[in-house]
C-alpha positions in Angstrom: -6.0 5.3 -14.2 -6.9 4.7 -10.6 -6.6 7.4 -7.9 -6.4 4.9 -5.0 -5.0 1.3 -5.0 -5.3 -1.1 -2.1 -4.1 -4.7 -2.2 -5.0 -7.0 0.8 -6.1 -10.5 1.5 -9.6 -11.1 2.6 -8.7 -11.6 6.3 -9.8 -9.8 9.4 -6.5 -8.1 10.4 -6.3 -6.1 7.2 -8.9 -3.5 8.3 -11.0 -4.0 5.2 -14.3 -2.7 6.7 -12.5 0.5 7.8 -11.2 0.9 4.2 -14.7 0.6 2.8 -16.0 3.2 5.3 -13.2 5.7 4.3 -14.1 5.4 0.7 -17.8 5.7 1.6 -17.1 8.9 3.4 -15.1 10.3 0.4 -18.0 9.5 -1.9 -20.4 11.2 0.5 -18.2 14.3 0.3 -18.7 14.3 -3.4 -15.2 13.0 -4.2 -15.8 10.2 -6.8 -12.3 8.8 -6.8 -11.3 5.9 -9.0 -10.5 3.1 -6.6 -9.1 -0.4 -7.2 -9.1 -2.9 -4.4 -7.3 -6.2 -5.3 -8.5 -8.7 -2.7 -7.2 -12.4 -2.9 -9.8 -14.6 -1.1 -8.6 -17.5 1.0 -9.7 -20.9 -0.5 -11.3 -22.0 2.7 -13.2 -20.1 5.4 -10.6 -20.6 8.0 -9.7 -18.6 11.1 -9.8 -14.9 10.3 -11.0 -15.2 6.7 -13.6 -12.6 5.6 -16.2 -14.5 3.7 -18.5 -11.5 3.1 -16.1 -9.0 1.5 -18.2 -8.7 -1.6 -21.5 -8.5 0.4 -20.0 -5.6 2.5 -18.9 -3.8 -0.7 -22.3 -4.2 -2.4 -24.1 -3.1 0.6 -22.1 0.2 0.9 -21.8 1.1 -2.8 -24.4 1.5 -5.4 -24.1 0.1 -8.9 -23.3 3.6 -10.1 -20.6 4.0 -7.4 -19.1 0.6 -8.3 -18.2 2.1 -11.7 -15.6 4.2 -9.8 -14.7 1.7 -7.1 -13.7 -1.7 -8.4 -13.4 -4.6 -6.0 -11.3 -7.3 -7.8 -11.6 -10.5 -5.7 -9.6 -13.5 -6.9 -9.6 -17.0 -5.7 -6.7 -18.4 -7.7 -3.1 -18.9 -6.7 -3.8 -17.6 -3.2 -2.3 -15.4 -1.8 -0.4 -14.2 -4.8 -2.7 -14.4 -7.8 -0.5 -12.1 -10.1 3.1 -12.3 -11.0 5.3 -9.2 -10.4 5.0 -7.7 -13.9 1.2 -7.9 -13.7 0.9 -6.5 -10.2 3.4 -3.8 -11.3 0.9 -2.7 -14.0 -1.7 -1.9 -11.3 0.8 0.1 -9.2 2.0 2.1 -12.2 -1.6 2.8 -13.2 -2.4 4.3 -9.8 -1.7 7.6 -8.0 -1.5 6.5 -4.4 -1.6 3.3 -2.3 -3.5 2.9 0.9 -3.3 0.2 3.6 -5.9 0.0 6.4 -4.3 -2.7 8.5 -3.9 -1.4 12.1 -0.8 -3.5 12.8 0.9 -4.5 9.6 4.7 -4.5 9.8 7.3 -5.1 7.1 4.4 -4.5 4.6 5.3 -6.0 1.2 2.4 -4.4 -0.7 3.3 -0.9 0.6 7.0 -1.5 -0.3 5.9 -2.2 -3.8 4.1 1.2 -3.8 7.2 3.0 -2.6 9.3 1.2 -5.2 6.8 2.4 -7.8 7.0 6.0 -6.6 3.6 6.1 -4.9 2.7 7.9 -1.7 1.3 5.5 0.9 -1.4 6.2 3.4 -1.7 4.0 6.5 -1.2 3.4 10.2 2.3 3.8 11.7 3.2 0.1 11.5 2.7 0.1 7.7 5.6 2.6 7.5 7.9 0.6 9.8 9.8 -0.7 6.8 11.1 2.8 6.2 13.9 4.6 7.9 13.0 7.6 10.1 14.3 9.9 7.4 11.8 8.6 4.8 8.9 7.7 7.1 7.3 11.1 6.4 5.4 13.0 3.8 5.4 13.0 0.8 6.3 9.3 1.0 4.2 8.2 3.9 0.9 9.8 5.2 0.3 8.4 8.6 -3.1 8.1 10.1 -3.7 7.8 13.8 -7.4 7.2 13.7 -9.5 5.8 10.9 -11.6 9.0 11.0 -8.5 10.7 9.6 -8.3 8.3 6.6 -10.3 10.4 4.1 -8.3 13.6 4.8 -4.9 11.9 4.5 -6.0 10.2 1.2 -6.9 13.6 -0.2 -3.6 15.1 0.9 -1.6 12.2 -0.6 -3.5 12.7 -3.8 -2.7 16.4 -3.9 1.0 15.5 -3.4 0.9 12.8 -6.1 -0.1 15.5 -8.6 3.2 17.2 -8.0 6.6 16.0 -9.1 8.3 14.3 -6.1 11.8 12.8 -5.8 11.2 9.2 -4.6 14.8 8.2 -4.9 15.4 8.4 -1.1 12.7 6.0 -0.3 13.3 3.8 -3.4 16.9 3.4 -2.4 15.7 1.7 0.8 13.0 -0.4 -0.9 13.9 -1.3 -4.6 16.0 -4.5 -4.8 18.5 -3.1 -7.3 19.1 0.0 -5.2 18.9 -1.5 -1.7 21.6 -4.2 -2.6 24.0 -1.4 -3.4 23.1 0.4 -0.2 23.8 -2.8 1.8 27.1 -3.2 0.0 28.2 0.3 1.0 27.0 -0.2 4.5 28.9 -3.4 4.9 32.1 -1.9 3.4 31.9 1.0 5.8 31.3 -1.3 8.7 34.2 -3.5 7.9 36.4 -0.4 7.5 35.3 1.1 10.8 35.8 -2.2 12.7 39.0 -3.0 10.8 37.7 -6.4 9.9 39.2 -8.4 7.1 37.1 -9.5 4.3 36.9 -13.3 4.0 38.9 -14.9 1.2 36.7 -16.7 -1.2 
């Protein structure tokens, strides 16, 4: 249902204003993408909390544009308002995932996207959870500057419209596949080092 999904807490280091501006530029280009931004809001206005996320959104997007771009702010069960089956529904109902944080490493929400078979658009640190073999298109669309965000979003959407084999990246991310990968790696390591398996 959605072209673009973004999941991020309302905190300064997530690059939320930059994400808003990227979507603004796409809308100005005449690309009325369906966008869903799930944004858990901290219960208190502590250090780094963005208390004006909705105001920024409403300032940048008209009522008509908000029919295409949904900002879903939540203030319950912060920072994880949804259980995994519920959040999985949003991923399965989207074409690509974007993440605008400039320095997010071991990114859980991006890993959910790869496990769901979605291309991810983001800065290099977002892709750090992937191996060099999979940290590339059509799995990861890296942006170096925020001005490149709209172009990479459109390229990822084009790729999402084609059949892609996400098994290489899913085998690194999905729990049921990565456990098997770890078992094979440990077995190979023990064999190479001629280590004995502990007796249980």
